[in-house]
Amino acid sequence: MTDSQMTSVPESLPETMHADQAVDAALRAELARGDMALSTLTPVLTHFLNTQDRSLFSDSIIARVRGMLRSASYRLLRVEADEIGANDVFAYAEARADALGEELARHAAFLGHCHALAIEWQLADRLRGRNGIDPILSPLLQSLIVSEDAELADAAMGTLAAQARFIEQQKRMEMPLAELPEDQFANFISVWRRQRDDLSEDLATTVETRIRQMRAENEARLSLLDRTVARLDKRADVALSLTHAGAAVFLTALAHGAGQERDIVVVSTNDRQLVRFGLSLRAAGLNPAETRAQLRCLHPDATMPAMIEKVATSDARALLESSPFGHAE
C-alpha cells in the first residue's frame, strides 16, 4: 500500500449517489485505509528493527520504545530483587531486564502505549522547534494555573509538574511504573508473572502490592490531564488548539471531544492518518476552518481532504465509531 493510497480521497463517485451518501462513502473508504495501516502497527513494531517504514517508526521512535520497555522492566525487577533479598539488586535487575522487555514487546496493547508516548514526545519536540510551542508550559496551562476555580488550578498545576517530568523521562527513554494507566499496568504485571513463573504466588503478590502502593503515592500525568480537561467542561474547546493548549492537553481534549482513546488520537497525528485526525477534529466540534488550522499546524504542507469539510459533527463521530480502532470506554 502506497502513501498516496492511504491518504487520498477518491476524485469521483457514482453520479447516482446522493451527495451526503457520497461524502459518507468516501470517508468510510479513507478511514478503512487508515484502519488497515493501524492494524499493521503492532506486528510491524514488534519487528521494528527490520521494518523500512520510517514515518511511523523512525530510529528515534524505535530507540525510545525499546528504552521504555527496558526501563519498566528494570524498575519492576529492582522491586523483585529487593523482596527476595538479592545481594545486588541493581545487578539482579540489569541481568533480567532485557528478557522481560522482550516479552513486553510481544504484548500488543503495552507496546502500542509505549509507541504512542514516543510519538507524543516527538510531536511536542517538533512543535517546539517549528512553532515555538513550549512542551511543558503552554499559554492555556499558564492561565489555568491561576484560575479562580481551585480544583481546576490544582489539576493544572499538577499537570504542569507531571508534564515537566514526562519530557525529562522521554529524553532519558524512561517508563516509570507510576505513570502507566491501570490497564497497561495490569498488562505489564500479567506479562511479568508469566515470564517469572518460577516465583511463588506469595512473592509475586507482595511485589505487585508494593508497586501498587508506590503508584498510589502520586497521580499519573495522564490522569492529571484527564482531570484538567474534564474540569474545563463546556469550555474544553479552548484546549482544541495546539498552539494555545500545547500537545499534551490538546491530545487529551481531542480524545475526550471525539470519544476516542488517547493513544489512537496520538497516532492519528501522523501524516498517514489525515482522515482520522480530521474526522476527530470535526467530531470534537471544530468547524472546517478550525480543523484546517490544526491540520496545518501539524502538517504545514498537507491539504485537508475535501470531504472533511462536508461532514457534520454527528456524522464524523458515527464514522469514527464504525472503525474498530480507538473507541473510548
mmCIF file of C-alpha atoms in Angstrom:
data_model
loop_
_atom_site.group_PDB
_atom_site.id
_atom_site.type_symbol
_atom_site.label_atom_id
_atom_site.label_comp_id
_atom_site.label_asym_id
_atom_site.label_seq_id
_atom_site.Cartn_x
_atom_site.Cartn_y
_atom_site.Cartn_z
ATOM 1 C CA MET A 1 0.000 0.000 0.000
ATOM 2 C CA THR A 2 1.467 3.341 -1.008
ATOM 3 C CA ASP A 3 1.328 6.618 0.931
ATOM 4 C CA SER A 4 -0.937 8.140 -1.700
ATOM 5 C CA GLN A 5 -3.359 5.260 -1.487
ATOM 6 C CA MET A 6 -3.636 5.745 2.251
ATOM 7 C CA THR A 7 -4.199 9.499 2.256
ATOM 8 C CA SER A 8 -6.015 10.239 -0.984
ATOM 9 C CA VAL A 9 -9.743 10.810 -1.334
ATOM 10 C CA PRO A 10 -11.491 9.356 -4.391
ATOM 11 C CA GLU A 11 -11.792 12.057 -7.035
ATOM 12 C CA SER A 12 -15.166 10.862 -8.230
ATOM 13 C CA LEU A 13 -18.094 8.808 -7.023
ATOM 14 C CA PRO A 14 -21.130 7.320 -8.794
ATOM 15 C CA GLU A 15 -23.347 10.102 -10.161
ATOM 16 C CA THR A 16 -26.450 8.358 -8.839
ATOM 17 C CA MET A 17 -25.191 8.584 -5.285
ATOM 18 C CA HIS A 18 -26.724 11.290 -3.089
ATOM 19 C CA ALA A 19 -24.216 13.973 -2.046
ATOM 20 C CA ASP A 20 -24.361 13.057 1.658
ATOM 21 C CA GLN A 21 -24.023 9.381 0.781
ATOM 22 C CA ALA A 22 -21.053 10.187 -1.428
ATOM 23 C CA VAL A 23 -19.284 12.032 1.390
ATOM 24 C CA ASP A 24 -20.016 9.183 3.787
ATOM 25 C CA ALA A 25 -18.811 6.524 1.340
ATOM 26 C CA ALA A 26 -15.610 8.403 0.524
ATOM 27 C CA LEU A 27 -14.760 8.976 4.164
ATOM 28 C CA ARG A 28 -15.534 5.382 5.089
ATOM 29 C CA ALA A 29 -13.197 4.218 2.342
ATOM 30 C CA GLU A 30 -10.412 6.518 3.542
ATOM 31 C CA LEU A 31 -10.951 5.606 7.179
ATOM 32 C CA ALA A 32 -10.797 1.930 6.236
ATOM 33 C CA ARG A 33 -7.444 2.537 4.525
ATOM 34 C CA GLY A 34 -6.178 4.259 7.642
ATOM 35 C CA ASP A 35 -7.521 1.421 9.791
ATOM 36 C CA MET A 36 -5.635 -1.058 7.654
ATOM 37 C CA ALA A 37 -2.455 0.864 8.402
ATOM 38 C CA LEU A 38 -3.290 0.920 12.128
ATOM 39 C CA SER A 39 -3.866 -2.831 12.106
ATOM 40 C CA THR A 40 -0.276 -3.368 10.961
ATOM 41 C CA LEU A 41 1.315 -1.128 13.594
ATOM 42 C CA THR A 42 1.741 -3.704 16.335
ATOM 43 C CA PRO A 43 3.078 -6.602 14.237
ATOM 44 C CA VAL A 44 5.426 -4.260 12.385
ATOM 45 C CA LEU A 45 6.538 -2.525 15.584
ATOM 46 C CA THR A 46 7.165 -5.925 17.156
ATOM 47 C CA HIS A 47 9.740 -6.451 14.417
ATOM 48 C CA PHE A 48 10.730 -2.771 14.279
ATOM 49 C CA LEU A 49 14.401 -3.457 13.700
ATOM 50 C CA ASN A 50 13.536 -4.977 10.316
ATOM 51 C CA THR A 51 10.924 -2.503 9.103
ATOM 52 C CA GLN A 52 11.743 0.036 6.404
ATOM 53 C CA ASP A 53 8.844 2.320 7.358
ATOM 54 C CA ARG A 54 10.491 5.395 8.823
ATOM 55 C CA SER A 55 7.403 7.605 9.061
ATOM 56 C CA LEU A 56 5.725 5.867 11.979
ATOM 57 C CA PHE A 57 8.928 4.093 13.007
ATOM 58 C CA SER A 58 11.877 6.462 12.881
ATOM 59 C CA ASP A 59 15.141 5.476 14.523
ATOM 60 C CA SER A 60 14.235 7.823 17.382
ATOM 61 C CA ILE A 61 10.857 6.139 17.897
ATOM 62 C CA ILE A 62 12.410 2.675 17.827
ATOM 63 C CA ALA A 63 15.086 3.606 20.370
ATOM 64 C CA ARG A 64 12.579 5.327 22.634
ATOM 65 C CA VAL A 65 10.132 2.397 22.633
ATOM 66 C CA ARG A 66 12.939 -0.061 23.325
ATOM 67 C CA GLY A 67 14.196 2.174 26.133
ATOM 68 C CA MET A 68 10.761 2.415 27.755
ATOM 69 C CA LEU A 69 10.264 -1.364 27.634
ATOM 70 C CA ARG A 70 13.603 -1.930 29.322
ATOM 71 C CA SER A 71 13.074 0.876 31.835
ATOM 72 C CA ALA A 72 9.725 -0.504 33.011
ATOM 73 C CA SER A 73 11.210 -3.990 33.238
ATOM 74 C CA TYR A 74 14.243 -2.826 35.213
ATOM 75 C CA ARG A 75 12.120 -0.896 37.717
ATOM 76 C CA LEU A 76 9.882 -3.854 38.452
ATOM 77 C CA LEU A 77 12.809 -6.247 38.721
ATOM 78 C CA ARG A 78 14.505 -3.999 41.263
ATOM 79 C CA VAL A 79 11.477 -4.393 43.496
ATOM 80 C CA GLU A 80 11.540 -8.148 42.899
ATOM 81 C CA ALA A 81 15.252 -8.256 43.765
ATOM 82 C CA ASP A 82 14.667 -6.300 46.944
ATOM 83 C CA GLU A 83 11.863 -8.627 48.026
ATOM 84 C CA ILE A 84 13.895 -11.807 47.502
ATOM 85 C CA GLY A 85 16.892 -10.288 49.286
ATOM 86 C CA ALA A 86 19.308 -10.263 46.338
ATOM 87 C CA ASN A 87 22.842 -9.258 47.268
ATOM 88 C CA ASP A 88 22.985 -6.682 44.464
ATOM 89 C CA VAL A 89 19.521 -5.501 43.427
ATOM 90 C CA PHE A 90 20.936 -3.409 40.577
ATOM 91 C CA ALA A 91 22.893 -6.278 39.041
ATOM 92 C CA TYR A 92 19.913 -8.595 39.522
ATOM 93 C CA ALA A 93 17.606 -6.234 37.605
ATOM 94 C CA GLU A 94 20.197 -5.489 34.920
ATOM 95 C CA ALA A 95 20.698 -9.189 34.200
ATOM 96 C CA ARG A 96 16.996 -9.822 33.645
ATOM 97 C CA ALA A 97 15.623 -6.551 32.223
ATOM 98 C CA ASP A 98 16.278 -7.330 28.548
ATOM 99 C CA ALA A 99 14.467 -10.669 28.702
ATOM 100 C CA LEU A 100 11.391 -9.146 30.355
ATOM 101 C CA GLY A 101 11.500 -6.236 27.906
ATOM 102 C CA GLU A 102 11.431 -8.679 25.001
ATOM 103 C CA GLU A 103 8.361 -10.361 26.478
ATOM 104 C CA LEU A 104 6.677 -6.975 26.904
ATOM 105 C CA ALA A 105 7.389 -6.185 23.257
ATOM 106 C CA ARG A 106 5.120 -9.095 22.314
ATOM 107 C CA HIS A 107 2.151 -7.579 24.165
ATOM 108 C CA ALA A 108 0.247 -5.510 21.616
ATOM 109 C CA ALA A 109 -1.517 -3.111 23.991
ATOM 110 C CA PHE A 110 1.534 -2.345 26.106
ATOM 111 C CA LEU A 111 3.733 -1.917 23.054
ATOM 112 C CA GLY A 112 1.135 0.359 21.467
ATOM 113 C CA HIS A 113 1.025 2.558 24.555
ATOM 114 C CA CYS A 114 4.810 2.989 24.578
ATOM 115 C CA HIS A 115 4.675 3.787 20.873
ATOM 116 C CA ALA A 116 2.047 6.489 21.456
ATOM 117 C CA LEU A 117 4.138 8.088 24.213
ATOM 118 C CA ALA A 118 7.160 8.154 21.924
ATOM 119 C CA ILE A 119 5.120 9.796 19.158
ATOM 120 C CA GLU A 120 3.716 12.338 21.623
ATOM 121 C CA TRP A 121 7.210 13.331 22.749
ATOM 122 C CA GLN A 122 8.368 13.579 19.141
ATOM 123 C CA LEU A 123 5.339 15.748 18.300
ATOM 124 C CA ALA A 124 5.952 18.063 21.261
ATOM 125 C CA ASP A 125 9.622 18.383 20.322
ATOM 126 C CA ARG A 126 8.750 19.129 16.688
ATOM 127 C CA LEU A 127 6.193 21.783 17.672
ATOM 128 C CA ARG A 128 8.767 23.430 19.913
ATOM 129 C CA GLY A 129 11.332 23.585 17.137
ATOM 130 C CA ARG A 130 8.977 24.607 14.342
ATOM 131 C CA ASN A 131 6.280 26.639 16.108
ATOM 132 C CA GLY A 132 7.952 27.715 19.328
ATOM 133 C CA ILE A 133 5.356 25.879 21.438
ATOM 134 C CA ASP A 134 6.685 25.129 24.920
ATOM 135 C CA PRO A 135 6.218 21.379 25.537
ATOM 136 C CA ILE A 136 5.657 21.981 29.256
ATOM 137 C CA LEU A 137 4.005 25.336 29.898
ATOM 138 C CA SER A 138 1.506 26.276 27.194
ATOM 139 C CA PRO A 139 -0.456 29.568 27.238
ATOM 140 C CA LEU A 140 -3.614 27.682 28.252
ATOM 141 C CA LEU A 141 -1.955 25.838 31.110
ATOM 142 C CA GLN A 142 -0.401 29.084 32.300
ATOM 143 C CA SER A 143 -3.847 30.687 32.506
ATOM 144 C CA LEU A 144 -5.431 27.671 34.195
ATOM 145 C CA ILE A 145 -2.851 27.610 36.971
ATOM 146 C CA VAL A 146 -4.129 30.990 38.206
ATOM 147 C CA SER A 147 -7.801 30.117 37.652
ATOM 148 C CA GLU A 148 -10.291 31.128 40.340
ATOM 149 C CA ASP A 149 -11.598 27.561 40.104
ATOM 150 C CA ALA A 150 -9.451 25.974 42.824
ATOM 151 C CA GLU A 151 -9.939 22.401 41.560
ATOM 152 C CA LEU A 152 -9.035 23.395 38.012
ATOM 153 C CA ALA A 153 -5.977 25.340 39.198
ATOM 154 C CA ASP A 154 -4.868 22.348 41.268
ATOM 155 C CA ALA A 155 -5.258 19.951 38.340
ATOM 156 C CA ALA A 156 -3.407 22.350 36.034
ATOM 157 C CA MET A 157 -0.532 22.772 38.489
ATOM 158 C CA GLY A 158 -0.258 19.013 38.842
ATOM 159 C CA THR A 159 -0.312 18.655 35.062
ATOM 160 C CA LEU A 160 2.490 21.197 34.712
ATOM 161 C CA ALA A 161 4.743 19.286 37.102
ATOM 162 C CA ALA A 162 3.858 15.930 35.532
ATOM 163 C CA GLN A 163 4.483 17.239 32.022
ATOM 164 C CA ALA A 164 7.917 18.518 33.046
ATOM 165 C CA ARG A 165 8.723 15.054 34.383
ATOM 166 C CA PHE A 166 7.399 13.411 31.202
ATOM 167 C CA ILE A 167 9.665 15.471 28.951
ATOM 168 C CA GLU A 168 12.723 14.602 31.039
ATOM 169 C CA GLN A 169 11.719 10.934 31.246
ATOM 170 C CA GLN A 170 11.325 10.739 27.486
ATOM 171 C CA LYS A 171 14.725 12.316 26.958
ATOM 172 C CA ARG A 172 16.153 9.513 29.094
ATOM 173 C CA MET A 173 13.824 6.936 27.485
ATOM 174 C CA GLU A 174 12.328 6.006 30.851
ATOM 175 C CA MET A 175 8.959 4.489 31.750
ATOM 176 C CA PRO A 176 8.106 4.980 35.443
ATOM 177 C CA LEU A 177 5.639 2.348 36.632
ATOM 178 C CA ALA A 178 3.595 5.034 38.380
ATOM 179 C CA GLU A 179 2.851 6.641 35.007
ATOM 180 C CA LEU A 180 1.283 3.557 33.445
ATOM 181 C CA PRO A 181 -2.515 3.666 33.085
ATOM 182 C CA GLU A 182 -4.157 0.966 35.186
ATOM 183 C CA ASP A 183 -4.973 -1.251 32.207
ATOM 184 C CA GLN A 184 -1.392 -1.113 30.957
ATOM 185 C CA PHE A 185 -0.021 -1.751 34.439
ATOM 186 C CA ALA A 186 -2.266 -4.829 34.647
ATOM 187 C CA ASN A 187 -0.933 -5.947 31.256
ATOM 188 C CA PHE A 188 2.623 -5.466 32.477
ATOM 189 C CA ILE A 189 2.047 -7.458 35.663
ATOM 190 C CA SER A 190 0.434 -10.250 33.644
ATOM 191 C CA VAL A 191 3.444 -10.479 31.302
ATOM 192 C CA TRP A 192 5.868 -10.392 34.248
ATOM 193 C CA ARG A 193 4.020 -13.138 36.128
ATOM 194 C CA ARG A 194 4.092 -15.390 33.054
ATOM 195 C CA GLN A 195 7.767 -14.689 32.373
ATOM 196 C CA ARG A 196 8.762 -15.158 36.023
ATOM 197 C CA ASP A 197 6.646 -18.233 36.683
ATOM 198 C CA ASP A 198 9.356 -19.603 38.969
ATOM 199 C CA LEU A 199 8.400 -17.043 41.624
ATOM 200 C CA SER A 200 5.995 -18.134 44.332
ATOM 201 C CA GLU A 201 2.492 -16.691 44.283
ATOM 202 C CA ASP A 202 3.069 -15.049 47.658
ATOM 203 C CA LEU A 203 6.236 -13.320 46.437
ATOM 204 C CA ALA A 204 4.620 -12.184 43.181
ATOM 205 C CA THR A 205 1.668 -10.771 45.127
ATOM 206 C CA THR A 206 4.000 -8.975 47.524
ATOM 207 C CA VAL A 207 5.929 -7.378 44.644
ATOM 208 C CA GLU A 208 2.726 -6.283 42.908
ATOM 209 C CA THR A 209 1.259 -4.882 46.136
ATOM 210 C CA ARG A 210 4.396 -2.893 46.848
ATOM 211 C CA ILE A 211 4.419 -1.377 43.368
ATOM 212 C CA ARG A 212 0.728 -0.534 43.616
ATOM 213 C CA GLN A 213 1.447 1.296 46.859
ATOM 214 C CA MET A 214 4.184 3.259 45.103
ATOM 215 C CA ARG A 215 1.793 4.071 42.251
ATOM 216 C CA ALA A 216 -0.795 5.402 44.704
ATOM 217 C CA GLU A 217 1.597 7.994 46.106
ATOM 218 C CA ASN A 218 1.316 10.367 43.142
ATOM 219 C CA GLU A 219 -1.295 10.958 40.465
ATOM 220 C CA ALA A 220 -0.136 9.967 36.981
ATOM 221 C CA ARG A 221 0.297 12.525 34.204
ATOM 222 C CA LEU A 222 -2.469 11.100 32.018
ATOM 223 C CA SER A 223 -4.866 11.151 34.956
ATOM 224 C CA LEU A 224 -3.991 14.786 35.680
ATOM 225 C CA LEU A 225 -4.508 15.686 32.026
ATOM 226 C CA ASP A 226 -7.896 13.957 32.077
ATOM 227 C CA ARG A 227 -8.877 15.800 35.247
ATOM 228 C CA THR A 228 -7.793 19.155 33.821
ATOM 229 C CA VAL A 229 -9.763 18.738 30.593
ATOM 230 C CA ALA A 230 -12.799 17.303 32.409
ATOM 231 C CA ARG A 231 -12.813 20.288 34.774
ATOM 232 C CA LEU A 232 -12.913 22.649 31.788
ATOM 233 C CA ASP A 233 -16.267 21.019 30.986
ATOM 234 C CA LYS A 234 -18.118 23.159 28.425
ATOM 235 C CA ARG A 235 -15.042 25.333 27.959
ATOM 236 C CA ALA A 236 -12.967 22.368 26.780
ATOM 237 C CA ASP A 237 -12.965 23.708 23.215
ATOM 238 C CA VAL A 238 -10.253 26.178 24.292
ATOM 239 C CA ALA A 239 -7.960 23.158 24.548
ATOM 240 C CA LEU A 240 -8.538 22.176 20.915
ATOM 241 C CA SER A 241 -5.751 24.421 19.673
ATOM 242 C CA LEU A 242 -2.217 23.075 19.507
ATOM 243 C CA THR A 243 -0.598 26.491 19.747
ATOM 244 C CA HIS A 244 -2.734 27.528 22.736
ATOM 245 C CA ALA A 245 -3.017 24.267 24.681
ATOM 246 C CA GLY A 246 0.218 22.515 23.772
ATOM 247 C CA ALA A 247 0.418 18.935 22.541
ATOM 248 C CA ALA A 248 -0.356 17.096 25.804
ATOM 249 C CA VAL A 249 -3.528 18.988 26.734
ATOM 250 C CA PHE A 250 -4.644 19.195 23.096
ATOM 251 C CA LEU A 251 -4.376 15.435 22.574
ATOM 252 C CA THR A 252 -6.321 14.754 25.767
ATOM 253 C CA ALA A 253 -9.039 17.255 24.865
ATOM 254 C CA LEU A 254 -9.330 15.813 21.356
ATOM 255 C CA ALA A 255 -9.677 12.289 22.756
ATOM 256 C CA HIS A 256 -12.421 13.487 25.105
ATOM 257 C CA GLY A 257 -14.214 15.502 22.454
ATOM 258 C CA ALA A 258 -14.097 12.835 19.741
ATOM 259 C CA GLY A 259 -14.806 9.898 22.044
ATOM 260 C CA GLN A 260 -11.536 8.214 21.071
ATOM 261 C CA GLU A 261 -8.765 6.522 23.023
ATOM 262 C CA ARG A 262 -5.917 8.948 23.594
ATOM 263 C CA ASP A 263 -3.262 6.590 22.203
ATOM 264 C CA ILE A 264 -5.127 6.323 18.887
ATOM 265 C CA VAL A 265 -5.542 10.105 18.767
ATOM 266 C CA VAL A 266 -1.782 10.452 19.230
ATOM 267 C CA VAL A 267 -1.062 8.022 16.391
ATOM 268 C CA SER A 268 -3.570 9.850 14.166
ATOM 269 C CA THR A 269 -1.318 12.931 14.184
ATOM 270 C CA ASN A 270 0.912 11.098 11.703
ATOM 271 C CA ASP A 271 0.560 12.326 8.124
ATOM 272 C CA ARG A 272 -0.699 8.896 7.054
ATOM 273 C CA GLN A 273 -3.789 9.351 9.197
ATOM 274 C CA LEU A 274 -5.052 12.713 7.941
ATOM 275 C CA VAL A 275 -8.624 11.499 7.530
ATOM 276 C CA ARG A 276 -8.839 10.024 11.021
ATOM 277 C CA PHE A 277 -7.284 13.161 12.517
ATOM 278 C CA GLY A 278 -9.607 15.409 10.522
ATOM 279 C CA LEU A 279 -12.665 13.362 11.496
ATOM 280 C CA SER A 280 -11.616 13.509 15.147
ATOM 281 C CA LEU A 281 -11.377 17.298 14.992
ATOM 282 C CA ARG A 282 -14.794 17.540 13.358
ATOM 283 C CA ALA A 283 -16.273 15.028 15.837
ATOM 284 C CA ALA A 284 -14.927 17.180 18.671
ATOM 285 C CA GLY A 285 -16.883 20.152 17.291
ATOM 286 C CA LEU A 286 -14.339 22.147 15.281
ATOM 287 C CA ASN A 287 -15.636 23.782 12.107
ATOM 288 C CA PRO A 288 -13.866 23.265 8.764
ATOM 289 C CA ALA A 289 -11.671 26.367 9.105
ATOM 290 C CA GLU A 290 -10.588 25.411 12.634
ATOM 291 C CA THR A 291 -9.952 21.847 11.518
ATOM 292 C CA ARG A 292 -7.805 23.072 8.637
ATOM 293 C CA ALA A 293 -5.822 25.297 11.006
ATOM 294 C CA GLN A 294 -4.958 22.389 13.310
ATOM 295 C CA LEU A 295 -4.001 20.189 10.368
ATOM 296 C CA ARG A 296 -1.690 22.875 9.031
ATOM 297 C CA CYS A 297 -0.118 23.339 12.434
ATOM 298 C CA LEU A 298 0.815 19.662 12.398
ATOM 299 C CA HIS A 299 1.494 19.255 8.696
ATOM 300 C CA PRO A 300 2.130 22.622 7.006
ATOM 301 C CA ASP A 301 2.385 21.076 3.539
ATOM 302 C CA ALA A 302 -0.658 18.803 3.820
ATOM 303 C CA THR A 303 -4.025 19.519 2.244
ATOM 304 C CA MET A 304 -7.130 18.738 4.234
ATOM 305 C CA PRO A 305 -9.194 16.062 2.422
ATOM 306 C CA ALA A 306 -12.111 17.912 0.807
ATOM 307 C CA MET A 307 -14.709 15.549 2.214
ATOM 308 C CA ILE A 308 -13.777 16.506 5.786
ATOM 309 C CA GLU A 309 -15.250 19.977 5.222
ATOM 310 C CA LYS A 310 -18.611 18.500 4.270
ATOM 311 C CA VAL A 311 -19.101 16.068 7.134
ATOM 312 C CA ALA A 312 -21.269 17.081 10.098
ATOM 313 C CA THR A 313 -20.086 16.647 13.680
ATOM 314 C CA SER A 314 -22.529 13.820 14.360
ATOM 315 C CA ASP A 315 -21.578 12.054 11.135
ATOM 316 C CA ALA A 316 -17.853 12.386 11.902
ATOM 317 C CA ARG A 317 -18.436 10.781 15.279
ATOM 318 C CA ALA A 318 -20.510 7.996 13.695
ATOM 319 C CA LEU A 319 -17.760 7.298 11.181
ATOM 320 C CA LEU A 320 -15.163 7.029 13.933
ATOM 321 C CA GLU A 321 -17.469 4.737 15.891
ATOM 322 C CA SER A 322 -17.764 2.499 12.833
ATOM 323 C CA SER A 323 -13.996 1.931 12.976
ATOM 324 C CA PRO A 324 -12.679 -0.984 15.032
ATOM 325 C CA PHE A 325 -9.960 1.254 16.479
ATOM 326 C CA GLY A 326 -9.856 3.806 19.263
ATOM 327 C CA HIS A 327 -13.256 3.750 20.944
ATOM 328 C CA ALA A 328 -13.070 5.285 24.402
ATOM 329 C CA GLU A 329 -14.850 3.238 27.055
#
